[in-house]
Structures are given as structure tokens and as C-alpha cells.
mmCIF file of C-alpha atoms and ligand atoms in Angstrom:
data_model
loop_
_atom_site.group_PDB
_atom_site.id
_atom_site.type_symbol
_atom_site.label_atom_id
_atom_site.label_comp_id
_atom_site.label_asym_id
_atom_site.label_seq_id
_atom_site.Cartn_x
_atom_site.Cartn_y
_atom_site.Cartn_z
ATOM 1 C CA UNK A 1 71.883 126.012 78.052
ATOM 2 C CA UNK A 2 74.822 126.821 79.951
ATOM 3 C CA UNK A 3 75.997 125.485 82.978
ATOM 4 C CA UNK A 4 76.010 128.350 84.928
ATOM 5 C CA UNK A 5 72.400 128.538 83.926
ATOM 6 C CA UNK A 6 71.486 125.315 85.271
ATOM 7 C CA UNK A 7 73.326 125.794 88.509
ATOM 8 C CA UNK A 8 71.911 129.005 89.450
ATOM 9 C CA UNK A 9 68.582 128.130 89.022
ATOM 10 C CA UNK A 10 67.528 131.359 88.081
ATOM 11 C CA UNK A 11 66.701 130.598 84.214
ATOM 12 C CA UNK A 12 62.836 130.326 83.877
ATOM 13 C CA UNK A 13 61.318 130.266 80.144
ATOM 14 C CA UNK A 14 58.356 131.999 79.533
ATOM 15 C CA UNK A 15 58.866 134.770 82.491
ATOM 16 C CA UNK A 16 57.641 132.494 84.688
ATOM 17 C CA UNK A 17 58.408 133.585 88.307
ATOM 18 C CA UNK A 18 60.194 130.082 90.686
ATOM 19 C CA UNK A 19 58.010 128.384 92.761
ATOM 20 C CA UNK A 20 57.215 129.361 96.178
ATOM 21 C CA UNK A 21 59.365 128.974 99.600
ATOM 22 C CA UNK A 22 61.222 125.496 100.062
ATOM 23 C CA UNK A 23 59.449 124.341 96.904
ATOM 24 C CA UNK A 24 61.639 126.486 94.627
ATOM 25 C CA UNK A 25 64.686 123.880 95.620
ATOM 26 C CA UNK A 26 62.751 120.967 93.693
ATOM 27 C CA UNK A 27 61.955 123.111 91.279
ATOM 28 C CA UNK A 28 65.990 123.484 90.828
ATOM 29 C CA UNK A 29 66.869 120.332 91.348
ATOM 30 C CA UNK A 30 64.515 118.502 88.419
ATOM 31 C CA UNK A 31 65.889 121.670 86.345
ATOM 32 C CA UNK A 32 69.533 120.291 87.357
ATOM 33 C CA UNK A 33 69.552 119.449 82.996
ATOM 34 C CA UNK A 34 69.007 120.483 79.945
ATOM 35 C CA UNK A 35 67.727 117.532 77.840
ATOM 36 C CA UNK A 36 66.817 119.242 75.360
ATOM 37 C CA UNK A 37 70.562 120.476 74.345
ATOM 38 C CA UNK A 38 72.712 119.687 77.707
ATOM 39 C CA UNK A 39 74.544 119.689 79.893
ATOM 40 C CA UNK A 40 73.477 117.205 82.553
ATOM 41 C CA UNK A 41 75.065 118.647 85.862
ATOM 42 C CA UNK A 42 74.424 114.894 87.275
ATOM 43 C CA UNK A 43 77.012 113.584 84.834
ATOM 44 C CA UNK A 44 79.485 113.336 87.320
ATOM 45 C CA UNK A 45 80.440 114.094 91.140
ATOM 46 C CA UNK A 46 81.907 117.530 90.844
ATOM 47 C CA UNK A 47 77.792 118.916 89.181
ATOM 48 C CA UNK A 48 76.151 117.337 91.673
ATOM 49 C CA UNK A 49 78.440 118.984 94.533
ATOM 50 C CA UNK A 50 78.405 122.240 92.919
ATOM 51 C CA UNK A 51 74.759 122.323 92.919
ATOM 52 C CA UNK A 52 74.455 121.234 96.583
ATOM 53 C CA UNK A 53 76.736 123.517 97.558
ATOM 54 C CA UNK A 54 74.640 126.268 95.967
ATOM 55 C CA UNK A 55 71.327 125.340 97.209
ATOM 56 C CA UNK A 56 71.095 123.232 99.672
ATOM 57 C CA UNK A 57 74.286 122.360 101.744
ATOM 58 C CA UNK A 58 78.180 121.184 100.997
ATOM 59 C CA UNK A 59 78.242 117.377 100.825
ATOM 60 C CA UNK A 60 80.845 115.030 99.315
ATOM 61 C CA UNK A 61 79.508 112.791 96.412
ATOM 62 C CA UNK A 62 80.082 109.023 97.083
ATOM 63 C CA UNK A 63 79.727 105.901 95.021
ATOM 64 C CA UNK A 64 76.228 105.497 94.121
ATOM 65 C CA UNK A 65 75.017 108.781 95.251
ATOM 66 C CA UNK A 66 75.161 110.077 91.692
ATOM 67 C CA UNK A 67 72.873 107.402 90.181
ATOM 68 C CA UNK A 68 70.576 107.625 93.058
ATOM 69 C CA UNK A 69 70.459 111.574 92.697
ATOM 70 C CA UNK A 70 69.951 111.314 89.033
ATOM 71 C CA UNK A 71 67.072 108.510 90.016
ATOM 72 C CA UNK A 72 65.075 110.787 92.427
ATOM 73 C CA UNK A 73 65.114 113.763 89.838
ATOM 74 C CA UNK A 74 63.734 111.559 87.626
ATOM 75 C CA UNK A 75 61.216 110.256 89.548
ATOM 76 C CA UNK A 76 59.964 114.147 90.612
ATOM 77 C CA UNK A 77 59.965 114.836 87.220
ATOM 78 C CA UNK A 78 57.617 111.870 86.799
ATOM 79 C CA UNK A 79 55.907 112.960 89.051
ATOM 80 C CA UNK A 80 55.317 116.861 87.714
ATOM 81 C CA UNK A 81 54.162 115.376 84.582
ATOM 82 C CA UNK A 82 51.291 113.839 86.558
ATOM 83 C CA UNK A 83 50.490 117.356 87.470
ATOM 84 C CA UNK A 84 50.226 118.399 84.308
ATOM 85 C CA UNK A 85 47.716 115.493 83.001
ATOM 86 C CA UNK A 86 50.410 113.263 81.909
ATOM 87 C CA UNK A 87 50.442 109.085 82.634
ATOM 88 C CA UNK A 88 52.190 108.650 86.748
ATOM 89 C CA UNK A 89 55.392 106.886 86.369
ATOM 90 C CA UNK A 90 54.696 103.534 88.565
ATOM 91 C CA UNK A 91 57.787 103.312 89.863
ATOM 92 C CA UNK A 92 58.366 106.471 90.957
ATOM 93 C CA UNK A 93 56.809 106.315 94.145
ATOM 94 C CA UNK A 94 59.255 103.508 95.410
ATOM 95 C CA UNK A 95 62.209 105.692 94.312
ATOM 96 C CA UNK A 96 60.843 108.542 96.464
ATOM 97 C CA UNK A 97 60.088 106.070 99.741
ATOM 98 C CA UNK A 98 63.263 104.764 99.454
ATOM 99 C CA UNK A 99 64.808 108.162 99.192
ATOM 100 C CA UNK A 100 63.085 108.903 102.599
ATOM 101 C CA UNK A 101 64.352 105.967 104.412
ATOM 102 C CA UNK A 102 68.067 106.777 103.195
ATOM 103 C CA UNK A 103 67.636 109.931 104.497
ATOM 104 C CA UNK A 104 66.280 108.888 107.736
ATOM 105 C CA UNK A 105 63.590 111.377 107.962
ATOM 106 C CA UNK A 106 62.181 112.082 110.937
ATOM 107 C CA UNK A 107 59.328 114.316 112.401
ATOM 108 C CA UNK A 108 60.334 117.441 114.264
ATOM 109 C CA UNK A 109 58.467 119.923 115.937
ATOM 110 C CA UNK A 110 60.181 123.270 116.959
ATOM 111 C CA UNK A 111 58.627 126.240 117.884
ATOM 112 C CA UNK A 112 58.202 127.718 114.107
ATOM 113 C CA UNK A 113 56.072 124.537 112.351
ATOM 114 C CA UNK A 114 56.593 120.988 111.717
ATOM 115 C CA UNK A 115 58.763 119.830 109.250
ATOM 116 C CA UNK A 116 60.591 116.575 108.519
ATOM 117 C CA UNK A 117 64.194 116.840 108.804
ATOM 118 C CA UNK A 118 67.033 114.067 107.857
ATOM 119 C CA UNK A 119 68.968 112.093 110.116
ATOM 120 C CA UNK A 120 71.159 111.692 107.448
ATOM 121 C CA UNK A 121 74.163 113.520 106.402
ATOM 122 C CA UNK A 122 76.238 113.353 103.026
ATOM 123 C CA UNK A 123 74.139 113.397 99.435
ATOM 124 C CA UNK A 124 71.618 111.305 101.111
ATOM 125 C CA UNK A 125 70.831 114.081 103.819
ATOM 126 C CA UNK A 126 70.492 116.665 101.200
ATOM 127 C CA UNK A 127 68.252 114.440 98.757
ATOM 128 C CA UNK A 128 66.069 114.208 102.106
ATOM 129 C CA UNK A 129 65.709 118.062 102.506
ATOM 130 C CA UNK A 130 64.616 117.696 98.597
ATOM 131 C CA UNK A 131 62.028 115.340 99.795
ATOM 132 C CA UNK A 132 60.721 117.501 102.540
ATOM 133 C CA UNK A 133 60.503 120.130 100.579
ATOM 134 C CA UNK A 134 58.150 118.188 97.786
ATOM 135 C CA UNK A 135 56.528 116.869 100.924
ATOM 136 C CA UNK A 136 55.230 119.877 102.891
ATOM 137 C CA UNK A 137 54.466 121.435 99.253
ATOM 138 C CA UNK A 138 51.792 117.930 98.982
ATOM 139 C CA UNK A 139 50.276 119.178 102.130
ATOM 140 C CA UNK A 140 49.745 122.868 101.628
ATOM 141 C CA UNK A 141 48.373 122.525 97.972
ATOM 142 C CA UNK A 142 51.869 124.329 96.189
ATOM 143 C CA UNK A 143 52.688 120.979 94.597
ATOM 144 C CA UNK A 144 49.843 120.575 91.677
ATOM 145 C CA UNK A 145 50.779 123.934 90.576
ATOM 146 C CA UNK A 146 54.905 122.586 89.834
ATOM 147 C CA UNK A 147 54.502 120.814 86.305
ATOM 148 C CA UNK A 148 57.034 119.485 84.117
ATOM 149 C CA UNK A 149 56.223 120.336 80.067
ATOM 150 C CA UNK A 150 55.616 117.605 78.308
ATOM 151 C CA UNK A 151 57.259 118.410 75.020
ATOM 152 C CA UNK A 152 59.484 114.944 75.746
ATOM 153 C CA UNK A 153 62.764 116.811 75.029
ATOM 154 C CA UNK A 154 62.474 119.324 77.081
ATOM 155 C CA UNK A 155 60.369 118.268 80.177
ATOM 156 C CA UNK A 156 61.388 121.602 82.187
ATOM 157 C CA UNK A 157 59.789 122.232 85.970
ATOM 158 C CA UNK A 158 57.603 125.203 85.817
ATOM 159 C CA UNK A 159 55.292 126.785 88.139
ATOM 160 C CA UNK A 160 52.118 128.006 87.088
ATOM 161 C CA UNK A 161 50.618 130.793 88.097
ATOM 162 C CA UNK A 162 48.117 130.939 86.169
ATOM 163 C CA UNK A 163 44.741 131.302 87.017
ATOM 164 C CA UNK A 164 43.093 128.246 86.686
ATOM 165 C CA UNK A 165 46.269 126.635 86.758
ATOM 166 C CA UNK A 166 46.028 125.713 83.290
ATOM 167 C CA UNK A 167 49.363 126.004 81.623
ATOM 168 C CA UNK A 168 50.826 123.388 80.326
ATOM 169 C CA UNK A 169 54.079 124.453 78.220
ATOM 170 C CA UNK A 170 57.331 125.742 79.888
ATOM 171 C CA UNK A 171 57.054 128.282 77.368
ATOM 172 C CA UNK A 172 54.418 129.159 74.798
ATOM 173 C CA UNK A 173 57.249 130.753 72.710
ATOM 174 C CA UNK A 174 59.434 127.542 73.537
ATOM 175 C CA UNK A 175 57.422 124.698 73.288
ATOM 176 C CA UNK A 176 54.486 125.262 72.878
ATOM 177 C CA UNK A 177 54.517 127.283 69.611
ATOM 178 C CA UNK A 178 56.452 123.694 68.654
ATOM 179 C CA UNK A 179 54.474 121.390 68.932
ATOM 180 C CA UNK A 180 51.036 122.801 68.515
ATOM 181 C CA UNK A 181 51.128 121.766 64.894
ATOM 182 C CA UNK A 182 52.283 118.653 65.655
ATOM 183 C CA UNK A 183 51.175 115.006 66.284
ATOM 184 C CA UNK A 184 51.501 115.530 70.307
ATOM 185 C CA UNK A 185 49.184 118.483 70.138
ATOM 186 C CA UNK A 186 46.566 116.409 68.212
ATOM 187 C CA UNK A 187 46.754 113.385 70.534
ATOM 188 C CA UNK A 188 46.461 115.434 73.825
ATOM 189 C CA UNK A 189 43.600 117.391 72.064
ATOM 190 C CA UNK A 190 41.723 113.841 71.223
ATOM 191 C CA UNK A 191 42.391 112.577 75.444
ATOM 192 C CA UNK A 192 40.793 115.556 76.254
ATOM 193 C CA UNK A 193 43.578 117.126 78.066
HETATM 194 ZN ZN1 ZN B 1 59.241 122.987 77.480
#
């Protein structure tokens, strides 16, 4: 995929339409690679800053932010695979409480709706807004509907609209069509997924 793909956010297989509101920004941010084919805009500083700069807010990348970015989209990945019927990652949910401390998020109340906020500034600020985000979508229900596919290359955020909310490829045409002959299909067939 290209790498203006990835930092726009705008690329969504299967016609899907983003996610919703401030949920569409964790949507982005798991979709910050393509692991599939690459690239990986959390190989270095400069992707990471780029993409901030784009979505969220300008922040400069210091030692140990990358790994810790590159951590937390990991761990919301984990966790959108557990939305679509696939094993929680254990350790994810440390990643995202520690996350939250970092960030120093805090309750606040103006006129408009709750929301937490960071105290935070820099990389772990921004990772906190990410948080929120994922956060306030938990509350209001938007958050079972933002999957990951579980083809294991690919492992794309998607939302689905669907009905039932019953997709479970990125793509039918992508994936899906892939792997539905294939040893994954059979297995997830057999668990009754
Ligand atoms: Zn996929």
C-alpha cells in the first residue's frame, strides 16, 4: 500500500465507510501499517509525527515513544480481534492502562459532554486522546462494531455496518475470497464462529 495511503486514512477495502466520530482516529491509527505488503509508518520518528500531525495534533517523537506507540496499536488491534470472535490478547489490557497513566488522563466536564482529556503533552498526550477515543466508543456501544480481519497478514481495522454486525473480513474480495478455501476457514467453521 502506499504511504500516502496509510497516512491519510482514507483507504477502506471492501467500500466500507470509517467508523463513526472520534472512533474513526483508532480506526487510523491500528491502520497506521500494512502488514500484509508494508510500509510500517511506526518504523521510525518522522511516520509517527507525520501521522500525528495529520490526525490528531503536532508532537515531537522521543526515545521510547516509538516502541510504546507501536505497543498500544498492537494492543487495539488485539483487542478488535476480540470483537470479531478471535482469542483476547492477555496482555493487552496492561498496555492500554499503562497508556492511560502516561497520559495522565483525567475526567472533564464542560458544558458539551464528558470526556477524558490528557494531562499529558508530547506522543504520550496524543496516544491518550487515542485512548479516549476507544474509551467513550466502550461506553456508547460503537466499539464491538470496529474489528480487525483475522486473515493474520492482513489484520486491517474495519467497521461494520452490517446488519447484524456480522462481517468478519476487511474485504470479501480481499480476504475473504482467500482464505475461504483454506485451513483458517475450516477451523473457524468447526469453533463455531
Ligand atoms: Zn483483511
Amino acid at each position: 500500500m502506499e504511504r500516502e495511503a496509510l497516512l491519510s486514512g482514507l483507504v477502506h477495502p471492501g467500500d466500507r465507510r470509517p467508523a463513526p466520530g472520534s472512533l474513526a482516529v483508532v480506526q487510523a491509527f491500528v491502520n497506521t501499517v500494512d502488514r500484509e505488503h508494508g510500509p510500517d509508518l511506526l518504523d521510525d520518528a518522522a511516520g509517527l509525527e507525520e501521522w500525528l500531525q495529520r490526525h490528531l495534533l503536532p508532537a515531537h517523537v522521543r526515545p521510547g515513544d516509538l516502541e510504546r506507540a507501536r505497543a498500544l496499536r498492537e494492543a487495539l488491534r488485539s483487542l478488535l480481534l476480540a470483537n470479531n470472535g478471535e482469542r483476547p490478547d492477555p496482555g493487552a489490557q496492561d498496555v492500554l492502562e499503562q497508556a492511560g497513566r502516561r497520559a495522565g488522563l483525567e475526567a472533564a466536564f464542560p458544558p458539551d459532554g464528558a470526556a477524558l482529556v490528557p494531562a499529558a503533552g508530547g506522543v504520550d498526550g496524543a496516544l491518550g486522546r487515542i485512548l479516549a477515543a476507544a474509551f467513550a466508543a466502550m461506553l456508547d456501544g460503537s466499539w464491538q462494531r470496529l474489528k480487525a480481519c483475522p486473515r493474520d497478514v492482513c489484520g486491517w481495522a474495519f467497521y461494520d455496518r452490517s446488519t447484524n454486525a456480522s462481517a468478519t473480513w476487511c474485504s470479501m474480495r480481499v480476504c475473504g475470497g482467500r482464505v475461504k478455501a483454506g485451513a483458517y476457514y475450516r477451523r473457524r467453521r468447526a469453533s463455531g464462529h
